[in-house]
Coordinates of C-alpha atoms and ligand atoms in Angstrom, one line a residue:
M3 CA -18.2 4.3 -43.3
N4 CA -17.1 0.9 -44.6
K5 CA -17.8 -0.5 -48.0
K6 CA -21.0 -2.3 -47.0
Q7 CA -22.4 0.8 -45.4
K8 CA -21.6 2.9 -48.5
K9 CA -23.4 0.4 -50.6
T10 CA -26.4 0.6 -48.4
L11 CA -26.3 4.4 -48.6
W12 CA -26.3 4.2 -52.4
R13 CA -29.2 1.8 -52.4
I14 CA -31.1 4.2 -50.1
L15 CA -30.4 7.2 -52.4
I16 CA -31.2 5.4 -55.6
S17 CA -34.3 3.8 -54.3
A18 CA -35.5 7.1 -52.8
A19 CA -34.9 8.9 -56.1
V20 CA -36.8 6.2 -58.1
F21 CA -39.5 6.3 -55.4
V22 CA -40.0 10.0 -55.6
G23 CA -40.1 9.8 -59.4
A24 CA -42.7 7.1 -59.1
V25 CA -44.9 9.1 -56.7
L26 CA -44.7 12.1 -59.0
A27 CA -45.1 10.3 -62.3
A28 CA -47.5 7.5 -61.5
P29 CA -50.8 9.4 -61.8
G30 CA -50.0 10.5 -65.3
L31 CA -48.6 7.3 -66.7
P32 CA -50.7 4.7 -68.6
I33 CA -48.9 1.7 -67.0
P34 CA -50.1 0.2 -63.7
A35 CA -48.4 1.6 -60.6
L36 CA -47.2 -1.8 -59.2
P37 CA -44.1 -2.2 -61.4
L38 CA -43.2 1.4 -60.8
Y39 CA -43.1 0.9 -57.0
L40 CA -41.7 -2.6 -57.2
I41 CA -38.4 -1.3 -58.5
P42 CA -37.5 1.0 -55.6
Y43 CA -39.0 -1.6 -53.2
L44 CA -36.8 -4.4 -54.4
I45 CA -33.7 -2.1 -54.7
I46 CA -34.0 -1.3 -51.0
G47 CA -35.7 -4.4 -49.6
W48 CA -34.4 -7.4 -51.5
D49 CA -31.8 -8.3 -48.7
I50 CA -34.4 -8.0 -46.0
L51 CA -36.8 -10.3 -47.9
W52 CA -34.0 -12.7 -48.5
K53 CA -32.9 -12.8 -44.9
A54 CA -36.4 -13.3 -43.7
L55 CA -36.9 -16.2 -46.1
R56 CA -33.6 -17.7 -45.1
N57 CA -34.4 -17.4 -41.4
I58 CA -37.8 -19.0 -42.0
L59 CA -36.1 -22.0 -43.7
H60 CA -33.7 -22.2 -40.7
G61 CA -36.6 -22.2 -38.3
Q62 CA -35.9 -18.8 -36.7
I63 CA -39.0 -17.1 -37.9
F64 CA -39.6 -14.2 -35.6
D65 CA -37.0 -11.5 -36.1
E66 CA -37.2 -7.9 -37.3
N67 CA -36.5 -9.0 -40.9
F68 CA -39.6 -11.1 -40.7
L69 CA -41.7 -8.2 -39.3
M70 CA -40.5 -5.9 -42.0
A71 CA -41.0 -8.4 -44.8
I72 CA -44.5 -9.5 -43.9
A73 CA -45.6 -5.9 -43.2
T74 CA -44.4 -4.6 -46.6
V75 CA -45.4 -7.6 -48.6
G76 CA -48.8 -7.3 -47.0
A77 CA -48.9 -3.6 -47.9
V78 CA -48.2 -4.4 -51.5
A79 CA -50.9 -7.1 -51.4
I80 CA -53.5 -4.6 -50.3
G81 CA -52.3 -2.1 -52.9
E82 CA -50.5 0.3 -50.6
Y83 CA -47.4 0.5 -52.7
P84 CA -45.9 3.8 -51.6
E85 CA -46.2 2.8 -47.9
A86 CA -44.4 -0.5 -48.6
V87 CA -41.4 1.3 -50.2
F88 CA -41.4 4.0 -47.5
V89 CA -41.3 1.5 -44.6
M90 CA -38.4 -0.4 -46.2
L91 CA -36.5 2.8 -46.9
F92 CA -36.7 4.1 -43.4
Y93 CA -35.9 0.8 -41.9
Q94 CA -32.7 0.7 -43.9
V95 CA -31.9 4.3 -43.0
G96 CA -32.2 3.3 -39.3
E97 CA -30.1 0.1 -39.8
L98 CA -27.4 2.2 -41.5
F99 CA -27.4 4.7 -38.7
Q100 CA -27.1 2.0 -36.1
S101 CA -24.3 0.2 -37.9
V102 CA -22.3 3.4 -38.3
A103 CA -22.8 4.2 -34.6
V104 CA -21.7 0.7 -33.5
D105 CA -18.6 1.1 -35.7
R106 CA -17.9 4.4 -34.2
S107 CA -17.8 3.1 -30.7
R108 CA -15.9 0.1 -31.7
S109 CA -13.2 2.2 -33.3
S110 CA -13.0 4.6 -30.5
I111 CA -12.5 1.7 -28.1
A112 CA -9.9 0.3 -30.5
A113 CA -8.2 3.7 -30.6
L114 CA -8.0 4.0 -26.9
M115 CA -6.8 0.5 -26.8
D116 CA -4.3 1.3 -29.5
I117 CA -1.6 0.1 -27.2
C118 CA -0.5 -2.8 -29.2
P119 CA 3.0 -2.3 -30.5
E120 CA 3.8 -3.3 -34.1
E121 CA 7.4 -4.1 -33.8
A122 CA 10.2 -4.7 -31.4
N123 CA 13.9 -3.9 -31.8
V124 CA 15.7 -6.9 -30.6
E125 CA 19.5 -7.3 -30.1
R126 CA 20.7 -10.4 -31.8
S127 CA 24.4 -11.2 -32.3
G128 CA 25.4 -7.6 -31.9
Q129 CA 22.9 -6.3 -34.4
V130 CA 19.5 -4.6 -33.8
E131 CA 16.7 -6.3 -35.7
R132 CA 13.2 -5.1 -36.1
V133 CA 10.9 -8.1 -35.6
D134 CA 7.3 -8.9 -34.8
P135 CA 6.9 -8.8 -31.0
E136 CA 5.5 -12.3 -31.1
D137 CA 8.9 -13.6 -32.3
V138 CA 10.8 -12.3 -29.3
A139 CA 11.8 -14.9 -26.8
V140 CA 11.8 -14.5 -23.0
G141 CA 15.2 -13.3 -21.9
E142 CA 16.2 -11.5 -25.1
T143 CA 17.3 -7.9 -25.0
I144 CA 15.2 -5.3 -26.7
L145 CA 15.9 -1.7 -27.4
I146 CA 13.2 0.9 -26.8
R147 CA 13.9 4.4 -28.2
P148 CA 12.2 7.6 -27.1
G149 CA 8.7 7.8 -28.6
E150 CA 8.3 4.1 -29.0
R151 CA 5.9 1.9 -27.2
V152 CA 7.2 -0.8 -24.9
P153 CA 6.3 -4.0 -26.8
I154 CA 6.9 -6.6 -24.2
D155 CA 7.1 -6.7 -20.4
G156 CA 10.6 -6.7 -19.0
V157 CA 13.2 -5.3 -16.7
I158 CA 15.5 -2.4 -17.5
L159 CA 19.2 -3.4 -18.0
E160 CA 20.5 0.0 -19.0
G161 CA 19.3 3.5 -19.4
S162 CA 16.7 5.6 -17.7
S163 CA 13.7 7.4 -19.0
T164 CA 10.2 8.7 -18.3
L165 CA 7.3 6.4 -19.1
N166 CA 3.9 7.5 -20.1
T167 CA 1.4 4.9 -18.8
A168 CA -1.7 6.9 -19.8
A169 CA -3.0 4.3 -22.2
L170 CA -2.9 1.6 -19.5
T171 CA -3.9 3.5 -16.4
G172 CA -5.6 6.7 -17.5
E173 CA -3.0 8.3 -15.4
S174 CA -1.5 11.3 -17.1
L175 CA 1.5 11.8 -14.8
P176 CA 4.6 10.1 -16.4
R177 CA 6.6 7.7 -14.3
D178 CA 10.4 7.6 -14.0
A179 CA 12.2 4.4 -14.5
G180 CA 15.8 3.3 -14.4
P181 CA 18.0 0.1 -14.3
G182 CA 16.4 -2.7 -12.4
D183 CA 12.9 -1.3 -12.7
D184 CA 10.1 -3.3 -14.4
V185 CA 8.6 -1.9 -17.5
I186 CA 5.2 -2.9 -18.7
S187 CA 4.2 -3.2 -22.3
G188 CA 1.9 -0.6 -23.6
C189 CA 3.6 2.3 -21.9
V190 CA 5.3 4.9 -24.1
N191 CA 9.0 5.6 -23.6
L192 CA 9.3 9.4 -23.5
T193 CA 12.9 10.5 -23.0
G194 CA 15.8 8.0 -23.0
V195 CA 16.9 4.9 -24.8
L196 CA 16.2 1.8 -22.7
R197 CA 17.8 -1.7 -23.0
V198 CA 15.3 -4.1 -21.6
R199 CA 15.6 -7.8 -20.9
T200 CA 12.2 -9.4 -21.6
T201 CA 10.6 -11.3 -18.8
K202 CA 7.5 -12.5 -20.6
A203 CA 6.5 -13.6 -24.0
F204 CA 4.4 -11.2 -26.0
E205 CA 1.2 -13.2 -25.6
D206 CA 1.7 -13.2 -21.8
S207 CA 2.6 -9.5 -21.6
T208 CA 0.3 -6.9 -20.0
V209 CA -0.7 -5.5 -23.4
S210 CA -2.0 -8.8 -24.8
K211 CA -3.8 -9.6 -21.5
I212 CA -5.6 -6.3 -21.5
L213 CA -6.6 -6.5 -25.2
D214 CA -8.0 -10.0 -24.6
L215 CA -9.9 -8.8 -21.7
V216 CA -11.5 -5.8 -23.4
E217 CA -12.4 -7.8 -26.5
N218 CA -14.1 -10.5 -24.5
S219 CA -15.9 -8.2 -22.1
T220 CA -19.0 -8.2 -24.2
A221 CA -19.5 -11.9 -23.7
K222 CA -20.7 -11.4 -20.1
K223 CA -24.0 -9.6 -20.5
A224 CA -25.7 -7.3 -18.1
R225 CA -29.2 -8.2 -16.9
A226 CA -30.7 -5.4 -18.9
E227 CA -29.1 -6.9 -22.0
Q228 CA -30.3 -10.4 -21.2
F229 CA -33.7 -9.0 -20.5
I230 CA -33.7 -7.5 -24.0
T231 CA -32.7 -10.8 -25.6
R232 CA -35.4 -12.7 -23.8
F233 CA -37.9 -9.9 -24.4
A234 CA -37.3 -10.0 -28.2
R235 CA -37.8 -13.8 -28.1
Y236 CA -41.3 -13.5 -26.7
Y237 CA -42.2 -10.1 -28.0
T238 CA -41.9 -10.8 -31.7
P239 CA -44.1 -13.8 -31.9
A240 CA -46.6 -12.1 -29.5
V241 CA -46.7 -9.1 -31.9
V242 CA -47.3 -11.4 -34.9
L243 CA -50.1 -13.2 -33.1
G244 CA -51.5 -9.8 -32.1
A245 CA -51.4 -8.7 -35.7
V246 CA -53.2 -11.9 -36.9
A247 CA -55.8 -11.4 -34.3
L248 CA -56.2 -7.7 -35.3
A249 CA -56.6 -8.7 -38.9
I250 CA -59.2 -11.4 -38.4
I251 CA -61.4 -10.7 -35.4
P252 CA -62.7 -7.2 -36.2
S253 CA -63.0 -8.2 -39.9
L254 CA -65.2 -11.1 -39.0
I255 CA -67.4 -8.7 -37.0
T256 CA -67.4 -5.7 -39.4
G257 CA -66.8 -7.5 -42.7
D258 CA -64.3 -4.7 -43.6
W259 CA -61.3 -6.9 -44.3
A260 CA -59.2 -4.4 -46.2
R261 CA -59.2 -1.9 -43.3
W262 CA -58.3 -4.3 -40.6
V263 CA -55.6 -6.1 -42.6
E264 CA -54.0 -2.7 -43.1
Q265 CA -54.4 -2.0 -39.4
A266 CA -52.6 -5.2 -38.6
L267 CA -49.8 -4.4 -41.0
I268 CA -49.3 -1.0 -39.4
F269 CA -49.3 -2.7 -36.1
L270 CA -46.5 -5.0 -37.3
V271 CA -44.3 -2.1 -38.6
I272 CA -44.7 -0.1 -35.4
S273 CA -43.9 -2.9 -33.2
C274 CA -40.4 -3.7 -34.5
P275 CA -38.2 -3.8 -31.4
C276 CA -35.0 -2.6 -33.2
A277 CA -34.3 0.4 -31.0
L278 CA -34.3 -1.7 -27.9
V279 CA -32.4 -4.6 -29.3
I280 CA -29.6 -2.4 -30.5
S281 CA -29.3 0.5 -28.1
V282 CA -29.1 -1.4 -24.8
P283 CA -26.1 -3.5 -25.7
L284 CA -24.5 -0.5 -27.3
T285 CA -24.9 1.4 -24.1
F286 CA -23.1 -1.2 -22.1
F287 CA -20.4 -1.5 -24.8
G288 CA -19.9 2.2 -24.5
G289 CA -19.8 2.1 -20.7
V290 CA -17.2 -0.6 -20.7
G291 CA -15.2 1.4 -23.3
G292 CA -15.5 4.7 -21.4
C293 CA -14.3 2.9 -18.2
S294 CA -11.2 1.4 -19.9
R295 CA -10.3 4.9 -21.2
A296 CA -10.2 6.0 -17.5
G297 CA -7.9 3.0 -16.6
I298 CA -10.8 0.9 -15.2
L299 CA -11.0 -2.5 -17.0
V300 CA -14.4 -4.1 -16.7
K301 CA -14.6 -7.8 -17.7
G302 CA -18.3 -7.8 -18.6
S303 CA -21.3 -5.5 -18.6
N304 CA -22.9 -7.6 -15.9
Y305 CA -20.1 -6.3 -13.5
L306 CA -20.7 -2.8 -14.5
E307 CA -24.4 -3.2 -13.7
A308 CA -23.5 -4.8 -10.4
L309 CA -21.1 -2.1 -9.4
A310 CA -23.9 0.5 -9.9
R311 CA -25.6 -1.1 -7.0
A312 CA -22.6 -1.3 -4.6
E313 CA -23.8 -1.2 -1.0
I314 CA -20.9 -2.7 1.0
V315 CA -17.3 -2.2 -0.1
V316 CA -14.7 -4.4 1.5
F317 CA -11.0 -3.6 1.2
D318 CA -7.8 -5.5 1.8
K319 CA -5.2 -3.4 3.5
T320 CA -1.7 -4.1 2.3
G321 CA -1.2 -2.8 -1.3
T322 CA -4.8 -1.7 -1.5
L323 CA -5.4 1.1 1.0
T324 CA -1.7 1.2 2.0
Q325 CA 1.1 1.5 -0.4
G326 CA 2.5 -1.9 0.3
V327 CA 6.0 -0.4 0.4
F328 CA 7.3 -1.0 3.8
N329 CA 10.1 0.8 5.4
V330 CA 12.2 -1.0 7.9
A331 CA 11.7 1.0 11.1
A332 CA 13.7 -1.1 13.5
I333 CA 15.7 -4.4 13.7
H334 CA 15.6 -6.2 17.0
P335 CA 18.0 -9.2 16.9
Q336 CA 18.3 -11.7 19.6
D337 CA 21.5 -13.8 19.7
C338 CA 22.7 -12.5 16.4
D339 CA 23.6 -9.2 14.7
E340 CA 21.3 -6.9 12.8
A341 CA 22.9 -7.6 9.4
H342 CA 22.7 -11.3 9.8
L343 CA 19.0 -11.1 10.7
L344 CA 18.1 -8.9 7.8
E345 CA 20.1 -11.0 5.3
L346 CA 18.5 -14.2 6.5
A347 CA 15.0 -12.6 6.2
A348 CA 15.8 -11.2 2.7
L349 CA 17.2 -14.6 1.6
A350 CA 14.1 -16.5 2.8
E351 CA 11.9 -13.9 1.0
S352 CA 14.0 -14.0 -2.2
W353 CA 11.3 -15.6 -4.3
S354 CA 8.2 -14.0 -2.8
S355 CA 6.2 -11.3 -4.5
H356 CA 4.5 -10.2 -1.2
P357 CA 5.0 -6.5 -0.5
I358 CA 6.8 -7.4 2.8
A359 CA 9.2 -9.6 0.9
R360 CA 10.0 -6.9 -1.6
S361 CA 10.7 -4.4 1.1
L362 CA 12.9 -6.7 3.1
R363 CA 15.0 -7.4 0.0
E364 CA 15.2 -3.7 -0.6
A365 CA 16.3 -3.0 2.9
W366 CA 19.0 -5.5 2.6
N367 CA 20.0 -3.8 -0.7
R368 CA 22.8 -6.2 -1.7
E369 CA 23.0 -9.0 -4.2
L370 CA 21.2 -12.1 -2.9
D371 CA 22.7 -15.4 -3.8
K372 CA 19.6 -17.4 -4.5
N373 CA 21.6 -20.6 -4.7
R374 CA 21.7 -20.5 -0.9
V375 CA 17.9 -20.9 -0.8
G376 CA 16.5 -24.4 -1.1
S377 CA 12.8 -25.3 -0.9
V378 CA 10.4 -22.4 -0.1
A379 CA 6.8 -22.5 1.1
E380 CA 4.7 -19.4 1.2
I381 CA 2.2 -19.7 4.0
A382 CA -0.6 -17.3 3.1
G383 CA -1.5 -14.8 5.8
R384 CA 1.4 -16.0 8.0
G385 CA 4.7 -15.7 6.2
I386 CA 7.4 -17.8 4.7
R387 CA 9.2 -21.0 5.4
A388 CA 12.5 -21.4 3.5
D389 CA 15.6 -23.5 3.6
V390 CA 18.6 -21.2 3.7
D391 CA 22.0 -22.8 3.8
D392 CA 20.2 -26.1 4.7
V393 CA 18.6 -24.6 7.8
T394 CA 14.9 -24.1 7.8
V395 CA 14.1 -20.4 8.4
Y396 CA 10.7 -19.0 9.3
V397 CA 9.8 -15.4 8.5
G398 CA 6.4 -14.1 9.4
N399 CA 3.9 -13.0 12.0
D400 CA 2.9 -14.2 15.5
K401 CA 0.7 -17.0 14.0
L402 CA 3.7 -18.4 12.1
M403 CA 5.8 -18.4 15.3
A404 CA 3.0 -20.2 17.2
D405 CA 2.9 -22.8 14.3
C406 CA 6.6 -23.6 14.5
G407 CA 6.6 -23.5 18.3
V408 CA 9.2 -20.9 19.2
A409 CA 8.8 -18.4 22.0
W410 CA 8.7 -15.0 20.3
R411 CA 9.1 -11.6 21.9
P412 CA 6.2 -9.3 21.3
C413 CA 7.0 -5.9 20.1
H414 CA 5.4 -2.7 21.1
R415 CA 6.6 -0.4 18.4
A416 CA 3.9 0.8 16.0
G417 CA 4.1 -1.1 12.8
T418 CA 4.1 -4.7 11.4
T419 CA 6.3 -7.1 13.2
V420 CA 8.1 -9.6 11.1
H421 CA 9.6 -12.4 13.2
V422 CA 12.6 -14.5 12.1
A423 CA 13.3 -17.9 13.6
T424 CA 14.9 -21.2 12.7
Q425 CA 13.7 -24.6 13.9
G426 CA 13.3 -24.1 17.7
R427 CA 15.3 -20.9 17.9
Y428 CA 14.1 -17.3 17.9
L429 CA 16.4 -14.9 16.1
G430 CA 14.6 -11.6 16.6
H431 CA 12.2 -9.4 14.6
I432 CA 12.1 -6.6 12.2
V433 CA 9.6 -3.8 12.5
I434 CA 8.3 -2.4 9.3
S435 CA 5.8 0.2 8.6
D436 CA 3.6 1.0 5.6
Q437 CA 2.0 4.2 4.6
V438 CA -1.6 4.8 3.6
K439 CA -2.0 5.8 0.0
P440 CA -2.4 9.6 -0.5
D441 CA -5.9 9.2 -2.0
A442 CA -7.1 6.5 0.4
R443 CA -9.0 8.9 2.7
E444 CA -10.6 10.6 -0.3
A445 CA -11.5 7.2 -1.7
I446 CA -13.5 6.2 1.5
A447 CA -15.1 9.6 1.6
G448 CA -16.0 9.3 -2.1
L449 CA -17.7 6.0 -1.5
K450 CA -19.7 7.4 1.3
A451 CA -20.8 10.3 -0.8
A452 CA -21.8 7.9 -3.6
G453 CA -24.2 6.2 -1.1
V454 CA -22.1 3.2 -0.2
R455 CA -23.6 2.1 3.2
K456 CA -20.6 0.4 4.7
T457 CA -16.9 0.3 4.2
V458 CA -14.9 -2.5 5.8
M459 CA -11.2 -3.4 5.9
L460 CA -10.0 -7.0 6.3
T461 CA -6.4 -7.5 7.0
G462 CA -3.9 -10.2 7.9
D463 CA -1.9 -7.7 9.7
A464 CA -1.9 -7.1 13.5
Q465 CA -4.9 -5.6 15.3
A466 CA -3.1 -2.4 16.3
V467 CA -1.9 -1.7 12.8
G468 CA -5.3 -2.4 11.3
E469 CA -7.1 -0.2 13.8
A470 CA -4.7 2.7 13.3
V471 CA -5.3 2.6 9.5
G472 CA -9.1 2.2 10.0
A473 CA -9.3 5.2 12.2
E474 CA -7.1 7.3 9.9
L475 CA -9.2 6.6 6.9
G476 CA -12.7 6.7 8.5
L477 CA -13.6 3.0 7.8
D478 CA -16.8 1.7 9.4
E479 CA -15.3 -1.7 10.4
V480 CA -11.9 -3.3 10.7
H481 CA -11.1 -7.0 11.1
A482 CA -7.5 -7.9 11.6
Q483 CA -5.3 -10.9 12.0
L484 CA -7.1 -12.8 9.3
L485 CA -6.0 -15.7 7.2
P486 CA -7.1 -15.7 3.6
A487 CA -9.8 -18.2 4.6
D488 CA -11.0 -16.0 7.4
K489 CA -11.4 -13.2 4.9
V490 CA -13.7 -15.4 2.9
T491 CA -15.7 -16.1 6.1
W492 CA -16.0 -12.4 6.8
V493 CA -17.1 -11.6 3.3
E494 CA -19.8 -14.3 3.6
T495 CA -21.0 -12.7 6.8
L496 CA -21.1 -9.3 5.2
L497 CA -22.9 -10.8 2.2
G498 CA -25.6 -11.8 4.6
E499 CA -25.9 -8.2 5.8
K500 CA -26.7 -6.5 2.6
S501 CA -30.1 -5.8 1.2
P502 CA -31.5 -8.1 -1.4
K503 CA -30.6 -5.9 -4.3
G504 CA -27.4 -4.5 -2.9
V505 CA -24.0 -5.6 -4.0
L506 CA -20.8 -6.3 -2.1
A507 CA -17.6 -5.3 -3.8
F508 CA -14.2 -6.6 -2.6
V509 CA -11.1 -4.6 -3.5
G510 CA -7.8 -6.3 -3.2
D511 CA -4.3 -6.3 -4.7
G512 CA -4.5 -9.9 -5.8
I513 CA -1.8 -11.1 -3.3
N514 CA -3.3 -13.6 -0.9
D515 CA -6.8 -12.5 -1.8
A516 CA -7.8 -14.3 -4.9
P517 CA -10.4 -16.5 -3.0
V518 CA -12.2 -13.4 -1.7
L519 CA -12.0 -11.6 -5.0
S520 CA -14.0 -14.4 -6.5
R521 CA -16.4 -14.9 -3.6
A522 CA -17.6 -11.2 -3.5
D523 CA -20.3 -10.1 -5.9
V524 CA -17.8 -8.0 -7.7
G525 CA -14.1 -8.5 -7.2
V526 CA -12.0 -5.4 -7.9
A527 CA -8.2 -5.8 -8.3
M528 CA -6.0 -2.8 -7.7
G529 CA -2.8 -1.8 -9.2
A530 CA -2.8 -4.7 -11.5
L531 CA 0.0 -3.6 -13.7
G532 CA 2.1 -6.6 -13.8
S533 CA 0.1 -8.8 -11.4
D534 CA -1.4 -11.6 -13.5
A535 CA -3.1 -13.2 -10.5
A536 CA -5.2 -10.1 -10.0
I537 CA -6.1 -9.6 -13.7
E538 CA -7.3 -13.2 -13.7
A539 CA -9.2 -13.4 -10.4
A540 CA -10.9 -10.0 -10.5
D541 CA -14.0 -8.8 -12.4
I542 CA -12.9 -5.2 -12.5
V543 CA -9.3 -4.1 -12.6
L544 CA -8.2 -0.6 -11.5
M545 CA -5.1 -0.2 -13.6
D546 CA -3.3 2.4 -11.4
D547 CA -2.8 2.1 -7.7
K548 CA -5.6 4.5 -6.8
P549 CA -8.4 3.3 -4.5
S550 CA -10.2 6.6 -5.4
K551 CA -10.8 5.2 -8.9
L552 CA -13.5 3.0 -7.3
S553 CA -16.0 5.8 -6.7
Q554 CA -15.4 7.0 -10.2
A555 CA -16.1 3.5 -11.5
I556 CA -19.3 3.4 -9.5
S557 CA -20.5 6.7 -10.8
M558 CA -19.7 5.7 -14.4
A559 CA -21.5 2.4 -13.9
R560 CA -24.5 4.2 -12.6
K561 CA -24.6 6.5 -15.5
T562 CA -24.3 3.6 -18.0
V563 CA -27.2 1.8 -16.3
A564 CA -29.2 5.0 -16.2
I565 CA -28.7 5.5 -20.0
A566 CA -29.7 1.9 -20.7
N567 CA -32.9 2.4 -18.6
Q568 CA -33.7 5.6 -20.3
N569 CA -33.6 3.9 -23.6
I570 CA -35.7 1.0 -22.5
V571 CA -38.4 3.2 -21.0
F572 CA -38.4 5.7 -23.8
A573 CA -38.5 3.1 -26.6
L574 CA -41.2 1.1 -24.9
A575 CA -43.3 4.2 -24.1
V576 CA -43.2 5.5 -27.6
K577 CA -44.0 2.0 -28.9
A578 CA -46.9 1.6 -26.6
V579 CA -48.4 5.0 -27.6
I580 CA -48.1 4.4 -31.3
L581 CA -49.4 0.8 -31.0
V582 CA -52.5 2.0 -29.2
L583 CA -53.0 4.7 -31.8
G584 CA -52.4 2.1 -34.5
I585 CA -55.0 -0.3 -33.0
F586 CA -57.6 2.5 -33.0
G587 CA -56.7 3.5 -36.6
K588 CA -55.1 6.8 -35.6
A589 CA -51.6 6.1 -36.9
N590 CA -50.9 5.1 -40.5
M591 CA -47.9 3.2 -41.8
W592 CA -45.9 6.4 -42.4
A593 CA -46.2 7.4 -38.8
G594 CA -45.4 4.0 -37.6
S595 CA -42.3 3.8 -39.6
L596 CA -41.1 7.3 -38.7
A597 CA -41.7 6.6 -35.0
D598 CA -39.7 3.4 -35.2
V599 CA -36.7 4.9 -36.9
G600 CA -36.9 8.1 -34.8
V601 CA -36.9 6.1 -31.6
M602 CA -33.9 4.0 -32.8
V603 CA -31.9 7.1 -33.8
I604 CA -32.5 8.8 -30.5
A605 CA -31.8 5.7 -28.5
V606 CA -28.6 5.0 -30.3
A607 CA -27.4 8.6 -30.0
N608 CA -28.2 8.4 -26.3
A609 CA -26.3 5.1 -26.0
T610 CA -23.1 6.6 -27.5
R611 CA -23.1 9.0 -24.5
A612 CA -21.9 6.1 -22.4
L613 CA -18.6 6.0 -24.2
R614 CA -17.8 9.5 -23.3
L615 CA -18.6 9.2 -19.6
D616 CA -15.0 9.6 -18.5
K617 CA -15.0 13.1 -19.9
N618 CA -17.7 14.3 -17.6
T619 CA -17.1 12.4 -14.4
Ligands
LIG729 P1 -3.2 -8.0 4.1 O1 -4.4 -8.7 4.5 O2 -2.9 -6.8 4.9 O3 -3.1 -7.7 2.6 P2 -1.7 -10.6 3.9 O4 -2.9 -11.4 4.0 O5 -1.0 -10.5 2.6 O6 -2.0 -9.1 4.4 O7 -0.7 -11.0 5.0 C1 -1.0 -11.0 6.3 C2 0.1 -11.0 7.2 O8 0.9 -12.3 7.0 C3 1.1 -10.0 7.0 O9 0.8 -8.8 7.7 C4 2.4 -10.6 7.5 O10 2.5 -10.5 8.9 C5 2.3 -12.0 7.2 N1 2.9 -12.4 5.9 C6 2.3 -12.7 4.8 N2 3.2 -13.0 3.8 C7 4.4 -12.7 4.3 C8 5.7 -12.8 3.8 N3 6.0 -13.2 2.5 N4 6.7 -12.5 4.6 C9 6.5 -12.1 5.9 N5 5.3 -12.0 6.4 C10 4.2 -12.3 5.7
LIG730 MG1 -2.8 -8.2 0.5

C-alpha cells in the first residue's frame, strides 16, 4: 500500500471506531445525535464532498462523487445519520480496495517488464566506466558480464555466451550467441563476458521500444471500455433525474415526503456505477499485461478485443511460416563461374535485410567490400538492383528479370530461384530453399481448433514453393507470386468475405508487408526482436518467432473479453435487482451500500484474473 492508501485506511478505521462509539452511546447521551455522527461522517467523507463541489464548479456534475455526496447529505437532511456515515464508509472501503488492486496489476506488469537496465559498462580510453545507458553513444564498446542485462542493442565483438530472452519473448529456452551475432537489450547474459559494439542509442533500443509500447497500450480502448465511458456519461444524469422523479411524483400523490425522499436517496446510493467503471478497464489492462508476460505485445485493448473475434487469419510466408533462413541448394551459372555469381549476388545484397539477402551473404561467407557497391534499390516483391563495380546488377525473381528485359532460364529444382543478371546479360541463378518453422503445422491446427474459419497464405515467392508449403501445413488457400500491393488487394478481397462481426488478422514478419499489416483489422508482426518496422506497423507483436503463439494470443484475448463481459453483466444485473427492490421500498440504504461495494469487490477480483491468464493457457 502506498502512503495515500494507508492514510485512507486510517481514516476508515478511525471513522468506523467513532461511528460504532456513536451508535452505542447516542441513545444515552443528553446531546443531540447530529454532531456525534457528523464527526465520523466528515472524517471519512470530507474529500468526497470536496471533490463533488469542485467538479460542480468545473461543470462536470454527474460523477460518483456527486452521487455519494448528494445521497449522504440528503440522508443527513432527513435525519438518517448512521446511514449517511455507513454509506460513506463503505464507499471508501470499496475505493481503497480498487486502488490497491489497480496498483497490484500495475506493479506486476512493471515487474514483468522489469527489463530496463540501470547501468552500462562502457570502455572509454582503456578504462571500464559505469554509466547511465542513455549516455552511451552508437558505436561505443560495452562490456556485459554474466548475470547482467544487455543494456543496449548491439553486435558481439568478442566472447560467447548464453542469453536468456525470457523477459522479452516469454521463451524460457536460452539462446547461444557468439562473435558477430546481434544481441538485443533486455536479454540476460548468463554465462560468458561479452564485448559488444552498440548499434543503437538506448532510446532506440528494443527495451525502450517495448516499454513505450506497453505503457501506451492503454490509450487505445476496447469497445467494452468505450461503452462503459459512454454509459457512465448518460447513466449518471439519468439516475439523478430518476431519483428526483422518485422523490417528487409519489410524494405529490401520497403526501408522504419523508418516505419518498429517502427512497430516492437509496436509489442514488445503489445506482453508483463504480464497479463497472473500474473493473472493465482493469480487466483489459490485466489482459494486455498477461499477454506481454507470454511474449505477446498488444498495442491496445481494442486489438485484444478484435483478436478474440478472429475469423480469417492470413499469413505471409517467408520469415513467418518458414524460418526465413535459406540454404543455397544449387548454383547454376551461365557464362561465369559459381564463385563469381555468388559473390556478385552477395555484394548486391550487402545492404538488404531481406532473409534472402542474409542467406546469400552467409553462403558467400567472406568479407564483403561494401565500397564496391554504389547505389542500391530494393524492389519490393521482386529483388534488388545495385551498382557493383559500376555495373548495374539485378538479383531477384522472374518478375525482376522480365522488368530488366533479359532472357532467363527457368529452373525446375524445388526451391526459390534467385536470378542474377547485369544490364542485358543473364549470369545464372542460385536455388535456395527455406524450411517451415517447427511449430507452423501446429500453429495452423491450433487456429482451426480455436474456431478460425479460414487460413490463407500470401507470398511473393513462386507458385510451386507456395503450394508445397501450403499443402505441408494444411492451409486453406495459397496465393503466390504477389507483389506487396497484390497482397493488399488479396487482403481486401478476404475482408469482403468475412462475416460482419468477424475479424481478419494478418501475420507477417514486417519485411515487405507493412502495407498489409496496417490494412488488416489486426496486424500481427512476428519475430520482431530487432525489427523496428514490424514493431511500428503492427498492432500485436509476437516477440519470438513462433506462429503458434497466435492461437495462444487468441485464447487469452477471448478470456479477457469473457471476464469483462461477466463483470458487465454481473454488475448490471445486481444493480437492476437492487434498484427495483429500492423503488418498491424493499431495500434500505445499508443494503444498497453493501451491494454496491460487494459488486465492486467481486468485479475487481474477477478482473485481476486477466493478468494471470498466461498461467492457465
Ligand atoms: P514473402 O511474401 O514470401 O514474404 P517477399 O514479398 O519478401 O516474400 O518477396 C517475394 C519474392 O521477391 C521473393 O521470393 C524473392 O523472389 C524476391 N525478392 C524480394 N526481395 C529480394 C531480395 N532482397 N533479393 C532477392 N530476391 C528478393
Ligand atoms: Mg516476407
